[in-house]
Amino acid sequence: MVCVSADVSVRERVVRRLDDLGPVVICADLAELRAMLFPTPSASAAPPTGPTPVRCGDLVVDPAGHLVTWRGEPLALTRLERELLSRLAGDPGAVWSYERIFGSVWGGAWLGDAAILHSAVKRLRRKLRAVPGCPQVQTVRGVGYRLGVPPGRPAVGP
């Protein structure tokens, strides 16, 4: 039996009711279940490599350094905003669905409530609009978001 629920009380009820039936796997989200079912190779199998910087023209998102720069100037973004921008900048112009963003940035399954995502995008947009010429987050109505590159600028820099 497998139970996937973010609600602790639901997981506790399942354990109490199914305790006598045999093994019960309890997970908070699908990412946790995937990690149990499909473990990644051990760290000793390959040398650790840090995330590489993502470039989109003059925009550079450096996950390892926790830094985002536009034309060499640092942008004051939160960890969540950096994560979100890193995903969008990694493939500029490509549409990221709500589900894909949730899985990648929050590490969990999207349960249909996009309020937290919309809020994060709103804050990121406000900060990017304050920077002249910076790429902007565009909405693809009913689907998700993409990073739009201003006309005349290369999508991916050297």
PDB file of N, CA, C and O in Angstrom, residues 10-38:
ATOM      1  N   VAL A  10      -3.553  13.039   7.527  1.00  0.00           N
ATOM      2  CA  VAL A  10      -4.005  11.996   6.597  1.00  0.00           C
ATOM      3  C   VAL A  10      -3.046  10.819   6.643  1.00  0.00           C
ATOM      4  O   VAL A  10      -3.469   9.659   6.713  1.00  0.00           O
ATOM      5  N   ARG A  11      -1.752  11.094   6.624  1.00  0.00           N
ATOM      6  CA  ARG A  11      -0.755  10.005   6.670  1.00  0.00           C
ATOM      7  C   ARG A  11      -0.882   9.215   7.972  1.00  0.00           C
ATOM      8  O   ARG A  11      -0.808   7.989   7.973  1.00  0.00           O
ATOM      9  N   GLU A  12      -1.101   9.906   9.087  1.00  0.00           N
ATOM     10  CA  GLU A  12      -1.252   9.221  10.379  1.00  0.00           C
ATOM     11  C   GLU A  12      -2.495   8.334  10.390  1.00  0.00           C
ATOM     12  O   GLU A  12      -2.452   7.208  10.888  1.00  0.00           O
ATOM     13  N   ARG A  13      -3.611   8.835   9.846  1.00  0.00           N
ATOM     14  CA  ARG A  13      -4.838   8.026   9.782  1.00  0.00           C
ATOM     15  C   ARG A  13      -4.634   6.777   8.935  1.00  0.00           C
ATOM     16  O   ARG A  13      -5.084   5.686   9.290  1.00  0.00           O
ATOM     17  N   VAL A  14      -3.938   6.906   7.813  1.00  0.00           N
ATOM     18  CA  VAL A  14      -3.683   5.751   6.940  1.00  0.00           C
ATOM     19  C   VAL A  14      -2.867   4.714   7.683  1.00  0.00           C
ATOM     20  O   VAL A  14      -3.165   3.520   7.640  1.00  0.00           O
ATOM     21  N   VAL A  15      -1.850   5.143   8.388  1.00  0.00           N
ATOM     22  CA  VAL A  15      -1.008   4.202   9.142  1.00  0.00           C
ATOM     23  C   VAL A  15      -1.836   3.488  10.202  1.00  0.00           C
ATOM     24  O   VAL A  15      -1.752   2.266  10.359  1.00  0.00           O
ATOM     25  N   ARG A  16      -2.670   4.228  10.940  1.00  0.00           N
ATOM     26  CA  ARG A  16      -3.492   3.602  11.992  1.00  0.00           C
ATOM     27  C   ARG A  16      -4.470   2.586  11.399  1.00  0.00           C
ATOM     28  O   ARG A  16      -4.658   1.506  11.939  1.00  0.00           O
ATOM     29  N   ARG A  17      -5.094   2.925  10.284  1.00  0.00           N
ATOM     30  CA  ARG A  17      -6.123   2.048   9.708  1.00  0.00           C
ATOM     31  C   ARG A  17      -5.555   0.847   8.959  1.00  0.00           C
ATOM     32  O   ARG A  17      -6.195  -0.197   8.876  1.00  0.00           O
ATOM     33  N   LEU A  18      -4.370   0.999   8.398  1.00  0.00           N
ATOM     34  CA  LEU A  18      -3.811  -0.079   7.575  1.00  0.00           C
ATOM     35  C   LEU A  18      -2.631  -0.782   8.226  1.00  0.00           C
ATOM     36  O   LEU A  18      -1.938  -1.563   7.578  1.00  0.00           O
ATOM     37  N   ASP A  19      -2.431  -0.546   9.508  1.00  0.00           N
ATOM     38  CA  ASP A  19      -1.271  -1.089  10.209  1.00  0.00           C
ATOM     39  C   ASP A  19      -1.210  -2.610  10.153  1.00  0.00           C
ATOM     40  O   ASP A  19      -0.141  -3.187  10.046  1.00  0.00           O
ATOM     41  N   ASP A  20      -2.337  -3.278  10.197  1.00  0.00           N
ATOM     42  CA  ASP A  20      -2.361  -4.742  10.234  1.00  0.00           C
ATOM     43  C   ASP A  20      -2.337  -5.388   8.852  1.00  0.00           C
ATOM     44  O   ASP A  20      -2.267  -6.616   8.738  1.00  0.00           O
ATOM     45  N   LEU A  21      -2.421  -4.615   7.781  1.00  0.00           N
ATOM     46  CA  LEU A  21      -2.513  -5.179   6.434  1.00  0.00           C
ATOM     47  C   LEU A  21      -1.172  -5.527   5.802  1.00  0.00           C
ATOM     48  O   LEU A  21      -1.128  -6.180   4.770  1.00  0.00           O
ATOM     49  N   GLY A  22      -0.109  -5.061   6.351  1.00  0.00           N
ATOM     50  CA  GLY A  22       1.206  -5.326   5.765  1.00  0.00           C
ATOM     51  C   GLY A  22       1.969  -4.029   5.573  1.00  0.00           C
ATOM     52  O   GLY A  22       1.656  -3.006   6.171  1.00  0.00           O
ATOM     53  N   PRO A  23       2.970  -4.066   4.705  1.00  0.00           N
ATOM     54  CA  PRO A  23       3.803  -2.871   4.506  1.00  0.00           C
ATOM     55  C   PRO A  23       3.007  -1.700   3.919  1.00  0.00           C
ATOM     56  O   PRO A  23       2.206  -1.870   3.014  1.00  0.00           O
ATOM     57  N   VAL A  24       3.242  -0.524   4.491  1.00  0.00           N
ATOM     58  CA  VAL A  24       2.612   0.702   4.009  1.00  0.00           C
ATOM     59  C   VAL A  24       3.722   1.721   3.783  1.00  0.00           C
ATOM     60  O   VAL A  24       4.493   2.014   4.685  1.00  0.00           O
ATOM     61  N   VAL A  25       3.819   2.245   2.566  1.00  0.00           N
ATOM     62  CA  VAL A  25       4.796   3.281   2.241  1.00  0.00           C
ATOM     63  C   VAL A  25       4.089   4.623   2.339  1.00  0.00           C
ATOM     64  O   VAL A  25       3.061   4.838   1.697  1.00  0.00           O
ATOM     65  N   ILE A  26       4.639   5.514   3.156  1.00  0.00           N
ATOM     66  CA  ILE A  26       4.040   6.822   3.384  1.00  0.00           C
ATOM     67  C   ILE A  26       5.012   7.891   2.880  1.00  0.00           C
ATOM     68  O   ILE A  26       6.174   7.899   3.273  1.00  0.00           O
ATOM     69  N   CYS A  27       4.519   8.794   2.021  1.00  0.00           N
ATOM     70  CA  CYS A  27       5.348   9.864   1.468  1.00  0.00           C
ATOM     71  C   CYS A  27       4.596  11.185   1.532  1.00  0.00           C
ATOM     72  O   CYS A  27       3.377  11.216   1.414  1.00  0.00           O
ATOM     73  N   ALA A  28       5.339  12.274   1.674  1.00  0.00           N
ATOM     74  CA  ALA A  28       4.740  13.604   1.715  1.00  0.00           C
ATOM     75  C   ALA A  28       4.419  14.122   0.318  1.00  0.00           C
ATOM     76  O   ALA A  28       3.494  14.898   0.143  1.00  0.00           O
ATOM     77  N   ASP A  29       5.199  13.704  -0.686  1.00  0.00           N
ATOM     78  CA  ASP A  29       4.941  14.156  -2.053  1.00  0.00           C
ATOM     79  C   ASP A  29       5.514  13.152  -3.046  1.00  0.00           C
ATOM     80  O   ASP A  29       6.186  12.194  -2.675  1.00  0.00           O
ATOM     81  N   LEU A  30       5.233  13.373  -4.322  1.00  0.00           N
ATOM     82  CA  LEU A  30       5.679  12.439  -5.357  1.00  0.00           C
ATOM     83  C   LEU A  30       7.191  12.410  -5.509  1.00  0.00           C
ATOM     84  O   LEU A  30       7.760  11.372  -5.850  1.00  0.00           O
ATOM     85  N   ALA A  31       7.850  13.529  -5.252  1.00  0.00           N
ATOM     86  CA  ALA A  31       9.312  13.561  -5.349  1.00  0.00           C
ATOM     87  C   ALA A  31       9.936  12.606  -4.326  1.00  0.00           C
ATOM     88  O   ALA A  31      10.900  11.896  -4.631  1.00  0.00           O
ATOM     89  N   GLU A  32       9.378  12.571  -3.134  1.00  0.00           N
ATOM     90  CA  GLU A  32       9.870  11.666  -2.091  1.00  0.00           C
ATOM     91  C   GLU A  32       9.643  10.208  -2.495  1.00  0.00           C
ATOM     92  O   GLU A  32      10.508   9.359  -2.314  1.00  0.00           O
ATOM     93  N   LEU A  33       8.488   9.920  -3.066  1.00  0.00           N
ATOM     94  CA  LEU A  33       8.193   8.567  -3.535  1.00  0.00           C
ATOM     95  C   LEU A  33       9.154   8.159  -4.648  1.00  0.00           C
ATOM     96  O   LEU A  33       9.698   7.052  -4.634  1.00  0.00           O
ATOM     97  N   ARG A  34       9.378   9.054  -5.608  1.00  0.00           N
ATOM     98  CA  ARG A  34      10.332   8.761  -6.697  1.00  0.00           C
ATOM     99  C   ARG A  34      11.724   8.480  -6.146  1.00  0.00           C
ATOM    100  O   ARG A  34      12.414   7.593  -6.624  1.00  0.00           O
ATOM    101  N   ALA A  35      12.134   9.266  -5.154  1.00  0.00           N
ATOM    102  CA  ALA A  35      13.466   9.074  -4.563  1.00  0.00           C
ATOM    103  C   ALA A  35      13.578   7.705  -3.901  1.00  0.00           C
ATOM    104  O   ALA A  35      14.636   7.077  -3.941  1.00  0.00           O
ATOM    105  N   MET A  36      12.485   7.226  -3.301  1.00  0.00           N
ATOM    106  CA  MET A  36      12.498   5.889  -2.690  1.00  0.00           C
ATOM    107  C   MET A  36      12.537   4.794  -3.746  1.00  0.00           C
ATOM    108  O   MET A  36      13.252   3.817  -3.606  1.00  0.00           O
ATOM    109  N   LEU A  37      11.733   4.960  -4.783  1.00  0.00           N
ATOM    110  CA  LEU A  37      11.628   3.925  -5.812  1.00  0.00           C
ATOM    111  C   LEU A  37      12.809   3.905  -6.768  1.00  0.00           C
ATOM    112  O   LEU A  37      13.202   2.845  -7.256  1.00  0.00           O
ATOM    113  N   PHE A  38      13.350   5.074  -7.054  1.00  0.00           N
ATOM    114  CA  PHE A  38      14.442   5.187  -8.021  1.00  0.00           C
ATOM    115  C   PHE A  38      15.588   5.977  -7.413  1.00  0.00           C
ATOM    116  O   PHE A  38      15.827   7.128  -7.777  1.00  0.00           O
TER     117      PHE A  38
END
